[in-house]
PDB file of C-alpha atoms in Angstrom:
ATOM      1  CA  GLN A 518    -103.338  45.021  26.982  1.00 82.00           C
ATOM      2  CA  ILE A 519    -105.344  47.816  28.463  1.00 91.00           C
ATOM      3  CA  VAL A 520    -108.666  48.316  26.741  1.00 93.00           C
ATOM      4  CA  GLU A 521    -111.166  51.102  27.418  1.00 96.00           C
ATOM      5  CA  SER A 522    -114.835  51.030  26.497  1.00 96.00           C
ATOM      6  CA  GLY A 523    -118.110  52.790  27.221  1.00 97.00           C
ATOM      7  CA  GLY A 524    -117.607  56.320  25.778  1.00 94.00           C
ATOM      8  CA  GLY A 525    -119.901  58.114  23.432  1.00 97.00           C
ATOM      9  CA  GLU A 526    -122.319  61.060  23.215  1.00 98.00           C
ATOM     10  CA  VAL A 527    -124.840  61.971  25.753  1.00 98.00           C
ATOM     11  CA  GLN A 528    -127.046  64.968  26.582  1.00 98.00           C
ATOM     12  CA  PRO A 529    -126.403  67.154  29.512  1.00 98.00           C
ATOM     13  CA  GLY A 530    -127.630  65.551  32.720  1.00 98.00           C
ATOM     14  CA  GLY A 531    -127.054  62.082  31.304  1.00 98.00           C
ATOM     15  CA  SER A 532    -124.839  59.245  32.469  1.00 98.00           C
ATOM     16  CA  LEU A 533    -122.028  57.074  31.029  1.00 98.00           C
ATOM     17  CA  ARG A 534    -120.010  54.345  32.469  1.00 98.00           C
ATOM     18  CA  LEU A 535    -116.418  53.843  31.297  1.00 98.00           C
ATOM     19  CA  SER A 536    -114.534  50.594  31.663  1.00 98.00           C
ATOM     20  CA  CYS A 537    -110.818  49.823  31.491  1.00 97.00           C
ATOM     21  CA  ARG A 538    -109.731  46.263  31.483  1.00 96.00           C
ATOM     22  CA  ALA A 539    -106.320  44.730  31.839  1.00 93.00           C
ATOM     23  CA  SER A 540    -107.145  41.661  30.033  1.00 85.00           C
ATOM     24  CA  ARG A 541    -103.804  39.970  30.024  1.00 88.00           C
ATOM     25  CA  MET A 542    -102.756  40.932  33.509  1.00 85.00           C
ATOM     26  CA  ILE A 543    -102.507  38.373  36.290  1.00 83.00           C
ATOM     27  CA  THR A 544    -104.972  39.154  39.000  1.00 83.00           C
ATOM     28  CA  SER A 545    -102.350  39.206  41.794  1.00 83.00           C
ATOM     29  CA  THR A 546    -100.420  41.753  39.716  1.00 88.00           C
ATOM     30  CA  PHE A 547    -103.506  43.901  39.343  1.00 89.00           C
ATOM     31  CA  TRP A 548    -103.826  44.125  43.085  1.00 88.00           C
ATOM     32  CA  GLY A 549    -100.558  46.100  43.205  1.00 90.00           C
ATOM     33  CA  TYR A 550    -101.626  48.736  40.695  1.00 93.00           C
ATOM     34  CA  SER A 551    -103.276  51.971  41.577  1.00 95.00           C
ATOM     35  CA  THR A 552    -105.743  52.950  38.898  1.00 96.00           C
ATOM     36  CA  ASP A 553    -106.692  56.464  37.913  1.00 97.00           C
ATOM     37  CA  TRP A 554    -108.781  58.238  35.346  1.00 98.00           C
ATOM     38  CA  TYR A 555    -107.606  61.282  33.424  1.00 98.00           C
ATOM     39  CA  ARG A 556    -109.120  63.396  30.889  1.00 98.00           C
ATOM     40  CA  GLN A 557    -107.972  65.871  28.215  1.00 98.00           C
ATOM     41  CA  ALA A 558    -110.254  68.431  26.751  1.00 97.00           C
ATOM     42  CA  PRO A 559    -109.368  70.172  23.428  1.00 92.00           C
ATOM     43  CA  GLY A 560    -106.645  72.691  23.977  1.00 94.00           C
ATOM     44  CA  LYS A 561    -106.121  71.802  27.559  1.00 96.00           C
ATOM     45  CA  GLU A 562    -103.624  69.600  29.448  1.00 97.00           C
ATOM     46  CA  ARG A 563    -104.360  66.139  30.651  1.00 97.00           C
ATOM     47  CA  GLU A 564    -105.692  66.127  34.215  1.00 98.00           C
ATOM     48  CA  VAL A 565    -106.359  63.481  36.702  1.00 98.00           C
ATOM     49  CA  ILE A 566    -109.954  63.384  37.824  1.00 98.00           C
ATOM     50  CA  ALA A 567    -110.301  60.189  39.858  1.00 98.00           C
ATOM     51  CA  ARG A 568    -107.966  57.971  41.768  1.00 97.00           C
ATOM     52  CA  ALA A 569    -108.434  54.427  43.199  1.00 95.00           C
ATOM     53  CA  PRO A 570    -105.256  53.413  44.879  1.00 92.00           C
ATOM     54  CA  ASN A 571    -104.363  49.802  45.438  1.00 89.00           C
ATOM     55  CA  SER A 572    -104.921  50.492  49.118  1.00 88.00           C
ATOM     56  CA  GLY A 573    -106.612  53.478  50.632  1.00 86.00           C
ATOM     57  CA  SER A 574    -109.488  55.677  49.768  1.00 94.00           C
ATOM     58  CA  THR A 575    -110.569  57.006  46.468  1.00 97.00           C
ATOM     59  CA  ASP A 576    -110.115  60.704  45.517  1.00 97.00           C
ATOM     60  CA  TYR A 577    -111.682  63.027  43.064  1.00 98.00           C
ATOM     61  CA  ALA A 578    -111.059  66.387  41.357  1.00 98.00           C
ATOM     62  CA  ASP A 579    -113.272  69.034  42.605  1.00 98.00           C
ATOM     63  CA  SER A 580    -114.811  69.363  39.074  1.00 97.00           C
ATOM     64  CA  VAL A 581    -116.244  65.808  39.261  1.00 98.00           C
ATOM     65  CA  LYS A 582    -116.655  65.284  42.981  1.00 98.00           C
ATOM     66  CA  GLY A 583    -120.251  64.113  43.761  1.00 98.00           C
ATOM     67  CA  ARG A 584    -120.975  63.264  40.168  1.00 98.00           C
ATOM     68  CA  PHE A 585    -118.307  60.644  39.184  1.00 98.00           C
ATOM     69  CA  THR A 586    -117.541  57.360  40.994  1.00 98.00           C
ATOM     70  CA  ILE A 587    -114.393  55.292  40.440  1.00 98.00           C
ATOM     71  CA  SER A 588    -114.440  51.702  41.329  1.00 96.00           C
ATOM     72  CA  ARG A 589    -112.353  48.516  40.819  1.00 94.00           C
ATOM     73  CA  ASP A 590    -113.252  44.912  40.290  1.00 92.00           C
ATOM     74  CA  SER A 591    -110.071  42.911  40.846  1.00 89.00           C
ATOM     75  CA  SER A 592    -111.623  39.685  39.730  1.00 90.00           C
ATOM     76  CA  LYS A 593    -112.257  41.182  36.347  1.00 93.00           C
ATOM     77  CA  LYS A 594    -109.021  43.284  36.394  1.00 93.00           C
ATOM     78  CA  THR A 595    -111.174  46.276  35.505  1.00 95.00           C
ATOM     79  CA  VAL A 596    -111.505  49.816  36.807  1.00 96.00           C
ATOM     80  CA  PHE A 597    -114.740  51.673  36.122  1.00 98.00           C
ATOM     81  CA  LEU A 598    -115.765  55.335  36.037  1.00 98.00           C
ATOM     82  CA  GLN A 599    -119.494  55.955  36.551  1.00 98.00           C
ATOM     83  CA  MET A 600    -120.342  59.461  35.260  1.00 98.00           C
ATOM     84  CA  ASN A 601    -123.617  61.065  36.308  1.00 98.00           C
ATOM     85  CA  SER A 602    -125.025  64.547  35.834  1.00 98.00           C
ATOM     86  CA  LEU A 603    -122.788  65.030  32.876  1.00 98.00           C
ATOM     87  CA  LYS A 604    -122.039  68.616  31.748  1.00 98.00           C
ATOM     88  CA  PRO A 605    -120.779  70.013  28.404  1.00 97.00           C
ATOM     89  CA  GLU A 606    -117.484  70.856  30.171  1.00 97.00           C
ATOM     90  CA  ASP A 607    -116.998  67.080  30.771  1.00 98.00           C
ATOM     91  CA  THR A 608    -116.373  66.648  27.051  1.00 98.00           C
ATOM     92  CA  ALA A 609    -112.949  65.237  26.642  1.00 98.00           C
ATOM     93  CA  VAL A 610    -110.900  62.210  25.752  1.00 98.00           C
ATOM     94  CA  TYR A 611    -110.787  59.987  28.870  1.00 98.00           C
ATOM     95  CA  TYR A 612    -107.777  57.770  29.765  1.00 98.00           C
ATOM     96  CA  CYS A 613    -107.264  55.178  32.390  1.00 97.00           C
ATOM     97  CA  ASN A 614    -103.857  54.775  33.997  1.00 96.00           C
ATOM     98  CA  PHE A 615    -102.279  51.779  35.808  1.00 95.00           C
ATOM     99  CA  LYS A 616     -99.314  52.508  38.020  1.00 95.00           C
ATOM    100  CA  HIS A 617     -97.775  49.831  40.191  1.00 93.00           C
ATOM    101  CA  SER A 618     -96.467  50.369  43.721  1.00 89.00           C
ATOM    102  CA  SER A 619     -93.190  48.744  42.538  1.00 91.00           C
ATOM    103  CA  THR A 620     -91.040  50.360  39.845  1.00 90.00           C
ATOM    104  CA  GLN A 621     -90.389  46.839  38.632  1.00 93.00           C
ATOM    105  CA  PHE A 622     -93.742  46.829  36.978  1.00 92.00           C
ATOM    106  CA  PRO A 623     -94.605  48.947  33.835  1.00 93.00           C
ATOM    107  CA  GLU A 624     -97.065  51.791  33.872  1.00 94.00           C
ATOM    108  CA  TYR A 625     -99.991  51.473  31.426  1.00 94.00           C
ATOM    109  CA  TRP A 626    -102.282  53.862  29.734  1.00 96.00           C
ATOM    110  CA  GLY A 627    -105.586  53.135  28.004  1.00 95.00           C
ATOM    111  CA  GLN A 628    -106.003  54.141  24.420  1.00 96.00           C
ATOM    112  CA  GLY A 629    -108.302  56.961  25.213  1.00 97.00           C
ATOM    113  CA  ILE A 630    -112.033  57.203  24.602  1.00 97.00           C
ATOM    114  CA  GLN A 631    -114.089  60.129  23.597  1.00 98.00           C
ATOM    115  CA  VAL A 632    -116.897  61.386  25.744  1.00 98.00           C
ATOM    116  CA  THR A 633    -119.111  64.139  24.297  1.00 98.00           C
ATOM    117  CA  VAL A 634    -121.737  65.968  26.234  1.00 98.00           C
ATOM    118  CA  SER A 635    -123.959  67.978  23.947  1.00 97.00           C
ATOM    119  CA  SER A 636    -127.551  68.914  23.384  1.00 94.00           C
TER     120      SER A 636
END
């Protein structure tokens, strides 16, 4: 029920916006989820790059700080990742993650979406 969109290929310096929507989730349930973006480059481990907790401030990995912005639209049950000033080293498969503050609710992963930065 988690669907990602917005990936693709872009030249260095370009921008992309990823979206991750929990289409079947009740809005009140969405409020309890923290939403993160991860990425996994070829031959590397999956790493968290942006966090948007259900309460509190966003946080970013040093590698993307100042270039990427995570945001949430609770009415649309969607988390976004705006990626600017993209670099070749940003090439990876990007995953969204939903983790609830209560263990009674399941954790969700998006299906993964390819982002390629190449000239």
